[in-house]
Each structure stands twice: as structure tokens, then as C-alpha cells.
CSV table of C-alpha atoms and ligand atoms in Angstrom, one decimal:
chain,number,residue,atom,x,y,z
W,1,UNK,CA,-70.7,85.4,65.4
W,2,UNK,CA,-67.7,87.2,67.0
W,3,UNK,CA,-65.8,84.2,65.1
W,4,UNK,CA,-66.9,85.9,62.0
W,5,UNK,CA,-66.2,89.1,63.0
W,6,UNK,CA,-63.2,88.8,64.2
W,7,UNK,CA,-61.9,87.5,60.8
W,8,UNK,CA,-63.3,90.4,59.1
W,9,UNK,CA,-61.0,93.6,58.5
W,10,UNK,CA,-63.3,96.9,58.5
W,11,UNK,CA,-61.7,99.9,56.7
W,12,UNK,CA,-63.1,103.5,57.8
W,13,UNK,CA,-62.9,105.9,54.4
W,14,UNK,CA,-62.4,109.2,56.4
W,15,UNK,CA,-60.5,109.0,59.8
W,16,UNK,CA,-61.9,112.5,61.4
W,17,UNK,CA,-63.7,113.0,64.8
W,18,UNK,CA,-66.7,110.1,64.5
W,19,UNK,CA,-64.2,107.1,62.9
W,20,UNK,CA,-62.2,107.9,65.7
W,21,UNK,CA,-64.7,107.1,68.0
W,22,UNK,CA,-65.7,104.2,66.7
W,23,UNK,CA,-62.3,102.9,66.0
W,24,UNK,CA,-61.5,103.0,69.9
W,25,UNK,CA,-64.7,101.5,70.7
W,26,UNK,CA,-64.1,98.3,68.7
W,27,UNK,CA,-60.9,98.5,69.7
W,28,UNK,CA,-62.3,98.0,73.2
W,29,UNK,CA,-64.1,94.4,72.4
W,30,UNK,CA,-62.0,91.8,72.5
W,31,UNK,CA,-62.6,91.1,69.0
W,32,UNK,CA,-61.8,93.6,67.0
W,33,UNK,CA,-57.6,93.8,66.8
W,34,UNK,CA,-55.7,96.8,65.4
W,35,UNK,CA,-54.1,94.6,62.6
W,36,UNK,CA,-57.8,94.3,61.2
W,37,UNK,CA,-58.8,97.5,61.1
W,38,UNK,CA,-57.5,100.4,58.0
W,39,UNK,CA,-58.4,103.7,57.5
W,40,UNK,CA,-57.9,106.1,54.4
W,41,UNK,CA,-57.9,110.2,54.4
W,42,UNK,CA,-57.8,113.2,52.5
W,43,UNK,CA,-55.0,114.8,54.6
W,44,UNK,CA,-52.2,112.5,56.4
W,45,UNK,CA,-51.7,114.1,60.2
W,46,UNK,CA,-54.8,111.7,61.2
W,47,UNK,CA,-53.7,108.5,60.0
W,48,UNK,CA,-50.1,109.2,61.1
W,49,UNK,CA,-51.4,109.9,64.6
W,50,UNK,CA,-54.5,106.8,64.4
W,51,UNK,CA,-51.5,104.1,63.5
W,52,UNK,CA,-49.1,106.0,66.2
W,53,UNK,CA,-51.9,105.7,69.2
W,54,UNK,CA,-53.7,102.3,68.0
W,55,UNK,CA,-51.3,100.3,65.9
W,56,UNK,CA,-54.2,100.3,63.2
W,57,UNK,CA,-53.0,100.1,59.4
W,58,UNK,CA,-53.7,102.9,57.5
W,59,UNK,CA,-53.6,103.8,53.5
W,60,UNK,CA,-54.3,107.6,51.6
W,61,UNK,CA,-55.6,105.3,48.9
W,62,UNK,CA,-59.7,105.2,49.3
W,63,UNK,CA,-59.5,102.4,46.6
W,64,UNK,CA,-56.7,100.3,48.1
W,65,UNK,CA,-59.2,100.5,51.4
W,66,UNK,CA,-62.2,99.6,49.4
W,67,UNK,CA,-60.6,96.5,48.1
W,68,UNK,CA,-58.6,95.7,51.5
W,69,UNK,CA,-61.9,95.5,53.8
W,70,UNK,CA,-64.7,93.2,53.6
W,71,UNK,CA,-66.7,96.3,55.7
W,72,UNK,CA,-66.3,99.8,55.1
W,73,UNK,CA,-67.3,102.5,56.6
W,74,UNK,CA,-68.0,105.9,55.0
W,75,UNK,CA,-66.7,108.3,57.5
W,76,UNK,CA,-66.5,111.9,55.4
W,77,UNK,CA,-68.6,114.6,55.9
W,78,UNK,CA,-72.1,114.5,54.3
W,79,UNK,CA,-71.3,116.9,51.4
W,80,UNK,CA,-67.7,115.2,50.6
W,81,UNK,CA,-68.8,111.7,50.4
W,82,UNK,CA,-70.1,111.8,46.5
W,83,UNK,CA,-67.0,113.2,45.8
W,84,UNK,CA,-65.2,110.6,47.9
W,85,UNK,CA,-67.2,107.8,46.3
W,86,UNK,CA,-67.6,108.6,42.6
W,87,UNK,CA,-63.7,107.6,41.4
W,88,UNK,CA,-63.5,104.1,43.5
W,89,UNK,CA,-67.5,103.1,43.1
W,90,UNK,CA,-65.9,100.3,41.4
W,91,UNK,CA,-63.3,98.9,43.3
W,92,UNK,CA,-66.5,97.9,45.5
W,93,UNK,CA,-67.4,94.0,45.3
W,94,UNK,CA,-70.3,92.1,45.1
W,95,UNK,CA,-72.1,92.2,48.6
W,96,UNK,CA,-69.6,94.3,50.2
W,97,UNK,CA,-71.0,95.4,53.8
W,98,UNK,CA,-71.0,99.4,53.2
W,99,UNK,CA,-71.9,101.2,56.2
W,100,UNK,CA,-72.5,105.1,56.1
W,101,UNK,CA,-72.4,107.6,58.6
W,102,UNK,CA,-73.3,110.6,56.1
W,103,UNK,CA,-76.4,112.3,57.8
W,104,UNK,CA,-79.0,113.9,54.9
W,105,UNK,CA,-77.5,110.9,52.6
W,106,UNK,CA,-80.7,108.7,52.1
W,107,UNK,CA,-80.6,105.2,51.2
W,108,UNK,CA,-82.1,105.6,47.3
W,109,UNK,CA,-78.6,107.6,46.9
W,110,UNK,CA,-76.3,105.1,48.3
W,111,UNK,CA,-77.9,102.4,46.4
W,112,UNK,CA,-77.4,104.0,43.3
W,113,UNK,CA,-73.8,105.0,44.1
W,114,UNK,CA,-73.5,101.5,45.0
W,115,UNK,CA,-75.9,99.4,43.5
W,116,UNK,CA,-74.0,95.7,44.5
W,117,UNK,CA,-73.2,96.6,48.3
W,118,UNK,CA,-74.8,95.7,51.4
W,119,UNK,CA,-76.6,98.6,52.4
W,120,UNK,CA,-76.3,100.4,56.0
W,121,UNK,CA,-76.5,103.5,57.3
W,122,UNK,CA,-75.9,104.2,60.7
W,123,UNK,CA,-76.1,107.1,63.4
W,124,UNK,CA,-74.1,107.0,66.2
W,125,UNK,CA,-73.6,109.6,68.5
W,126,UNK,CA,-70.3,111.1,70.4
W,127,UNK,CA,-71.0,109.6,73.5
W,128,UNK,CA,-70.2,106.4,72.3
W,129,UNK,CA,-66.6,107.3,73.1
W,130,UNK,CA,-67.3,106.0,76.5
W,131,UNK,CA,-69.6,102.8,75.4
W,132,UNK,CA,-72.7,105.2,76.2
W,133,UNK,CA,-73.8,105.6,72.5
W,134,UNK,CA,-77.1,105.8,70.6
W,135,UNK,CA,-76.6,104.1,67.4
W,136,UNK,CA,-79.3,103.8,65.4
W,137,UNK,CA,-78.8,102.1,62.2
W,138,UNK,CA,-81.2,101.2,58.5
W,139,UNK,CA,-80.1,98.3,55.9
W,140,UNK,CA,-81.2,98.6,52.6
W,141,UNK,CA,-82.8,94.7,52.2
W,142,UNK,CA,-84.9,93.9,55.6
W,143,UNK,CA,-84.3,90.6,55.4
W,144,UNK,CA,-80.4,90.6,55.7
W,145,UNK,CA,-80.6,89.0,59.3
W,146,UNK,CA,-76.9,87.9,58.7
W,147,UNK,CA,-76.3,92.3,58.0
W,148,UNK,CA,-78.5,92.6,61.2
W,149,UNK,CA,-76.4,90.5,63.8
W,150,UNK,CA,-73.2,91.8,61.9
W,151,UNK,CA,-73.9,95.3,62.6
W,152,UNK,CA,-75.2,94.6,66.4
W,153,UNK,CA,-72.4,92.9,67.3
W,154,UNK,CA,-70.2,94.9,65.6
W,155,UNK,CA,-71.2,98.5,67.3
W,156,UNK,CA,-72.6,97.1,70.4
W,157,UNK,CA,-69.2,97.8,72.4
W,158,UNK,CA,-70.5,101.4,71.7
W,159,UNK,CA,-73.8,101.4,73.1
W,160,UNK,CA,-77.3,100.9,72.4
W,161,UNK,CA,-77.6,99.7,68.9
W,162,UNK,CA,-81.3,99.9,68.0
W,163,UNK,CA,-82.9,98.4,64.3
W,164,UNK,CA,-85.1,101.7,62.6
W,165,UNK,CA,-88.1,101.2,61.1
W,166,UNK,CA,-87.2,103.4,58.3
W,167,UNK,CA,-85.3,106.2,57.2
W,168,UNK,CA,-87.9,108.8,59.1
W,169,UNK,CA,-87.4,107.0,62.3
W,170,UNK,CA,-83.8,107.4,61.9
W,171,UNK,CA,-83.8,110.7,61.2
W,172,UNK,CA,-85.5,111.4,64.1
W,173,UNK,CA,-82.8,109.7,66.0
W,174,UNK,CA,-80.6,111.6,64.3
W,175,UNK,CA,-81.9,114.8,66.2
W,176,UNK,CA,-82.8,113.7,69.4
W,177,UNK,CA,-79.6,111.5,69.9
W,178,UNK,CA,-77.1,112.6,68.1
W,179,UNK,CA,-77.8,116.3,67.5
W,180,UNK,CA,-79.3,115.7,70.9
W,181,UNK,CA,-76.1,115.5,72.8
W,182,UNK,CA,-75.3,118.9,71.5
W,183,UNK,CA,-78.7,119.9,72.7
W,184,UNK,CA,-77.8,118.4,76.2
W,185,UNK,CA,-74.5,120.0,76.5
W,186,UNK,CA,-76.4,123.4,75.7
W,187,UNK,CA,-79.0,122.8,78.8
W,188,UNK,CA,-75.7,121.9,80.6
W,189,UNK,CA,-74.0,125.4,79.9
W,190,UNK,CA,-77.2,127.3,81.3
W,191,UNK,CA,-76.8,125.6,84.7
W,192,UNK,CA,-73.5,125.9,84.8
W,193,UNK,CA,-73.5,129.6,84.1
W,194,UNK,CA,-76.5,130.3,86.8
W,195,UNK,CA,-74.2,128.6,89.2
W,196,UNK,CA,-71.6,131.1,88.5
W,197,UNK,CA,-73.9,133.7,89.0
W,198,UNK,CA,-74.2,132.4,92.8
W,199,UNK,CA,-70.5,132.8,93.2
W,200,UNK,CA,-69.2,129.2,92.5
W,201,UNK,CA,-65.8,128.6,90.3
W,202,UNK,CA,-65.9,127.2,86.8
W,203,UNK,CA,-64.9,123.9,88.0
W,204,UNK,CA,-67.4,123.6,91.0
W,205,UNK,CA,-69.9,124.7,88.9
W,206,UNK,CA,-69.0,122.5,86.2
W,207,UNK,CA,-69.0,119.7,88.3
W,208,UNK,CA,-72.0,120.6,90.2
W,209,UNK,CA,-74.1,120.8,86.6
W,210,UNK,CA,-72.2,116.9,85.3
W,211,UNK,CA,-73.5,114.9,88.3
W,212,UNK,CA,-77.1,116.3,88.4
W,213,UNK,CA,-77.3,115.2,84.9
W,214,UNK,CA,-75.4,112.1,85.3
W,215,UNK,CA,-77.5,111.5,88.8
W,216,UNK,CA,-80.9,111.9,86.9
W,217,UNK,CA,-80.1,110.0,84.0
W,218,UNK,CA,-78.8,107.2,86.2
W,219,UNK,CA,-81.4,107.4,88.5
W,220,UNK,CA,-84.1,106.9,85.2
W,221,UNK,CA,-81.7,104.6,83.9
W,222,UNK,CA,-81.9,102.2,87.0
W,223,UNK,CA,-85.5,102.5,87.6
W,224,UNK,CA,-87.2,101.5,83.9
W,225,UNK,CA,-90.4,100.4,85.8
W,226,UNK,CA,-91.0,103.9,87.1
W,227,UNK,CA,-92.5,106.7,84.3
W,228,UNK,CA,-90.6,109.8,84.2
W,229,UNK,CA,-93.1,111.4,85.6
W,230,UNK,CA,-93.2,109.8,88.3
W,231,UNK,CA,-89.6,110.3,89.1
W,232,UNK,CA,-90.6,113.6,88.5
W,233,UNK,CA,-93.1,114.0,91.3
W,234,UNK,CA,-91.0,112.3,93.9
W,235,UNK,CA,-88.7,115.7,93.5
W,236,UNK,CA,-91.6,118.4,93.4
W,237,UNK,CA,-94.0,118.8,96.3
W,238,UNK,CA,-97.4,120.3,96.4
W,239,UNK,CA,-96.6,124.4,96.4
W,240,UNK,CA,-92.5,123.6,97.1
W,241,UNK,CA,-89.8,124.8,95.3
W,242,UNK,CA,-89.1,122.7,92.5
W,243,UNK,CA,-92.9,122.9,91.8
W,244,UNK,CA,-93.0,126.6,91.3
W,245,UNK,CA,-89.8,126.1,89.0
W,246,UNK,CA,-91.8,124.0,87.1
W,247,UNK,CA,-94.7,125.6,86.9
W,248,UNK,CA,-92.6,128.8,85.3
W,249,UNK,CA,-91.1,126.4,83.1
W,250,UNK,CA,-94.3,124.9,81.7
W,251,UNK,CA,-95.9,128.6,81.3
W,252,UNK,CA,-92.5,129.9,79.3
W,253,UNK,CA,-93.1,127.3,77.2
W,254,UNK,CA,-90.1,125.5,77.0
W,255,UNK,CA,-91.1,121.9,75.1
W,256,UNK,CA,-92.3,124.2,72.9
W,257,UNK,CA,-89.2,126.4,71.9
W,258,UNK,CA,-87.3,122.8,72.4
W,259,UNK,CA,-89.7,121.2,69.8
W,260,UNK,CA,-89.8,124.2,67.5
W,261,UNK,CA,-85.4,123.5,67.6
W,262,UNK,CA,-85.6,119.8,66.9
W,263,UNK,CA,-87.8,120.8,64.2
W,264,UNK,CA,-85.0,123.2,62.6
W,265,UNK,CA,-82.6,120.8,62.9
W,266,UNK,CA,-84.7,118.0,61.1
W,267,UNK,CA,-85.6,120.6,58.8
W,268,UNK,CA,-81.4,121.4,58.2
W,269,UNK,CA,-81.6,117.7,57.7
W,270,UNK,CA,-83.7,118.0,54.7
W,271,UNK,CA,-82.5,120.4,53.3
W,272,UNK,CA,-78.6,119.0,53.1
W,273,UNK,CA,-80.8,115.4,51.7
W,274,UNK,CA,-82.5,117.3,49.1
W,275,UNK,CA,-78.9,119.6,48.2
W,276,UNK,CA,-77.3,115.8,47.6
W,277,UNK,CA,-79.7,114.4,45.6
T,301,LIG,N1,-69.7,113.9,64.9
T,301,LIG,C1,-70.9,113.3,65.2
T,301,LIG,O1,-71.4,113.5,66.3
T,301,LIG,C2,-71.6,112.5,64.2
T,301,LIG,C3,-72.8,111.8,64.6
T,301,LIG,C4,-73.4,111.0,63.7
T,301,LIG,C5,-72.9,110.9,62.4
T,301,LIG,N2,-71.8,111.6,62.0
T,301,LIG,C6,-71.4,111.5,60.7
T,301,LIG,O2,-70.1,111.0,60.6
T,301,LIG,C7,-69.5,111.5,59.4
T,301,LIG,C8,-68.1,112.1,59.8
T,301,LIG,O3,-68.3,113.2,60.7
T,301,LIG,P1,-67.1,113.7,61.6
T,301,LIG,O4,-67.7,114.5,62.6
T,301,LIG,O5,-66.2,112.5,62.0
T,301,LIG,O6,-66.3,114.6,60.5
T,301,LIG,P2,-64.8,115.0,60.4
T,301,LIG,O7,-64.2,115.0,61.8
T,301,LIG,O8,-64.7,116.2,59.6
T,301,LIG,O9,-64.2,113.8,59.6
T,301,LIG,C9,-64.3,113.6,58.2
T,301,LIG,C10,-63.0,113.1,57.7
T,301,LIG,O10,-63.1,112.8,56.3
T,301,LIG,C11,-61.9,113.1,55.6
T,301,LIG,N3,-62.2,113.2,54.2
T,301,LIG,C12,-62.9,114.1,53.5
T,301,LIG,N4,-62.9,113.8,52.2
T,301,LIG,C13,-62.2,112.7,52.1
T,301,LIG,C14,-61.9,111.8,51.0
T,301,LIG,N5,-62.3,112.1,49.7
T,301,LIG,N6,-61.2,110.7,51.2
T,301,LIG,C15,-60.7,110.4,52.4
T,301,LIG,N7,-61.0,111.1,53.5
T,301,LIG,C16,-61.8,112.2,53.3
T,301,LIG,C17,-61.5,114.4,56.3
T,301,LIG,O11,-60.1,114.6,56.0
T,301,LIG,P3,-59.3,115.9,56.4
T,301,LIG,O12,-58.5,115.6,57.6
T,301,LIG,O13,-58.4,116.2,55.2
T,301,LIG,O14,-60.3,117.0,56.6
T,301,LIG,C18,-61.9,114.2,57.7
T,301,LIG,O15,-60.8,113.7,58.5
T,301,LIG,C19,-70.4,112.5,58.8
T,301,LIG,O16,-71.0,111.9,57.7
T,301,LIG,C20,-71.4,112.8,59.9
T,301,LIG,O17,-72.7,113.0,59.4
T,301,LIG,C21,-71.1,112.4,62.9
């Protein structure tokens, strides 16, 4: 499969922050060259800088790109990819691999954009950057298992690339994984802040806050067997000090004013899907 891949040249339409990311990453495999990969976009600074640091080609025509890559990847924001799409739908072949990042942008719209493609849409998250991703991804014909092993193999140098159900499941992803980070990064700002509290310098403090997140995730991470609540308990004893932090946490409700956010943000994600209809 790699054999395939590696013949393949994938062109990213839109070379901000997340094609970035995934550019490096498949730049990491060693099957993915630089020569194989293009990318278009509005302004030039990016590309000038993506072909300067990666020795990737790059084009400000979307529809040379589209008819240069046998997989493309819709990398604009949400709200600029009709706009990106509408003049070049097309220069799209028959059975082009299309694979969109656009959050809100539902399948039913991308197939009638693009009624010939290959169908993805996919939801990686920034952490991917360092092979850690989330990537969650939805074709539009179940039973492309060709699509399937393409896009695992593809985006596997990023992380964990996991198959959704449907578009609800991925959705949810979206929030707890990719929004998510953002969420974690919040959690990770009120511990680093009570540290400074208690007198500890930024970078202490900073550094303090990364490894007890790193250190718990890694801990879970190398014991699957073991529920988290049972990795859990082994921290809190009966009436100690982690217990009594818990218990305040439990009675100030904070699943609850963490679900209520998740909810707002799968609710923001509705309401950009129904705005792009
Ligand atoms: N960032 C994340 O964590 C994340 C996670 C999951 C999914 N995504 C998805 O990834 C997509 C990109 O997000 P991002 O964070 O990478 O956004 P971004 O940094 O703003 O990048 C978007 C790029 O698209 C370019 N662009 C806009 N219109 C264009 C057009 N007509 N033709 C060519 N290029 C065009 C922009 O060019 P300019 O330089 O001129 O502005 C910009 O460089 C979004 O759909 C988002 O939903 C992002």
C-alpha cells in the first residue's frame, strides 16, 4: 500500500496552520517525498516559506492544484471553502480522493459541490504536529475499503486515525479532540497560574503543570487494562488530600459546567453547518 502512496502526489488547497501540520507529518514517513506534495493559497508569504523550509512545490492556482494531485486536501477555513471550491468544481476528475478538513461542512454539501469525488472528511487535531494526533475521519461510500486503507496509511504518521460511524460521531470528536486540546490547554493554564500563586516562576510553573499532564496521560496510556478510575484511587486515600480535593470538585460540579462547554461548542458546530448549507 505505501507503493501506491508513495506514487500519489497530494495537493493541500489552503497552506495555513492545520496543512502545515499535516504536511510535516507526512513528510516524516518515509513515503511521502517533498517533490509529491503541492499546495495552493489565497496570499503567497506561506507557500514562499512551505517550499523554502520543505522543498514542497507550490502553485496560487487552486485549479492547477486540483488537476496536479490525484488527492486533495481542502485546507481553508470552514466559511471560505464554498468560495474556494465553486470556480474550480470542475477541474475535479472522476474519483478524485477529496479530503476536507472544513469543520460544520457535512458530507450532503460536499457531495453536491462535488458530486464525482471520493468523499472524506477528516478531523485532525494540532497535536498531530508531534505524531500524537486524533484523527478521526467519514467517507462518503462505506464500502471504499481501497479510501479506507488510503486514508489510514496516509495520516497514520500523525496519530491515531480512527474510522467514524457517522457524521454525529465525528462531530463529537471534533469537540472532545480537537476543540479538546484547546480545552486541555485551558485546564493547563489554571494550574499553572495557582502555582504562581505559591511563588514559583513562569517557567517552573509551566513545567511543573506539562509533566503532571504528560505523567498522567502516559501513565493511562501505558496501563489500558487498568479503568481510570482505578488509576484514580491508587492517588486518593480514604480522608487524604487528594480525596478532599475531589470531593470539592465533584460538589462544584465541574463535569457538569465541562459538559454544559462541550455542549456550546457542538452547538457552535451547528450552527456554522446550518449558516453553510
Ligand atoms: N486548527 C485546528 O486545530 C483544526 C483542527 C481540525 C480541523 N481544522 C480545519 O482545518 C481547516 C483549516 O484550518 P486552519 O486552522 O489551518 O486555518 P488557517 O490557518 O486560517 O488556514 C487556512 C488557509 O486557507 C487559505 N485560503 C483561504 N481561502 C483560500 C482560497 N480561496 N484559496 C486558497 N487558499 C485559501 C488562507 O490563506 P491566507 O494566508 O490568505 O489567509 C489560509 O492560509 C479548517 O477547515 C478547520 O476547520 C483545523
Amino acid at each position: 500500500m505505501n507503493q501506491y502512496i508513495k506514487s500519489r502526489r497530494i495537493g493541500f488547497l489552503g497552506a495555513g496552520n492545520m496543512a502545515q501540520t499535516m504536511i510535516r507529518g507526512l513528510l516524516e514517513t518515509d513515503f511521502v517525498v517533498p517533490e509529491k506534495i503541492l499546495a495552493s493559497n489565497r496570499t503567497p508569504g506561506k507557500l514562499q516559506k512551505l517550499s523554502e523550509q520543505y522543498g514542497i512545490r507550490t502553485t496560487p492556482n487552486n485549479e492547477e492544484l486540483v488537476e496536479q494531485s490525484d488527492i486533495v486536501v481542502l485546507s481553508v477555513k470552514p466559511q471560505d471553502l464554498l468560495a474556494a471550491l465553486e470556480p474550480i468544481a470542475r477541474s475535479f476528475s472522476q474519483d478524485q480522493i477529496v479530503i476536507s478538513l472544513a469543520a460544520g461542512v457535512r458530507m450532503p454539501v460536499l457531495e453536491k459541490l462535488l458530486p464525482e469525488c471520493r468523499l472524506v472528511r477528516l478531523m485532525p487535531n494540532t497535536p498531530s504536529l508531534i505524531g500524537r494526533g486524533v484523527i478521526g475521519y467519514l467517507m462518503n461510500d462505506d464500502e471504499d475499503s481501497a479510501l479506507e486503507s488510503t486514508v489510514e496509511d496516509l495520516f497514520s504518521s500523525l496519530g491515531q486515525v480512527l474510522r467514524m460511524a457517522d457524521e454525529d460521531q465525528l462531530e463529537a470528536l471534533m469537540v472532545a479532540c480537537s476543540s479538546g486540546t484547546g480545552f486541555v490547554f485551558e485546564l493547563m493554564m489554571y494550574w499553572q497560574d495557582w502555582l504562581m500563586e505559591h511563588d514559583f516562576d513562569q517557567e517552573t510553573a509551566r513545567r511543573m503543570t506539562v509533566e503532571t499532564f504528560v505523567g498522567a496521560s502516559l501513565l493511562a496510556s501505558q496501563s489500558e487494562q487498568i479503568p481510570l478510575e482505578e488509576l484514580q484511587n491508587r492517588v486518593a486515600s480514604r480522608k487524604g488530600v487528594t480525596t478532599a480535593g475531589l470531593q470539592s470538585m465533584r460538589e462544584l460540579e465541574i463535569e457538569r459546567a465541562l459538559r454544559i462547554s462541550f455542549e456550546k461548542a457542538a452547538l457552535r458546530n451547528s450552527e456554522i453547518a446550518r449558516d453553510l448549507k
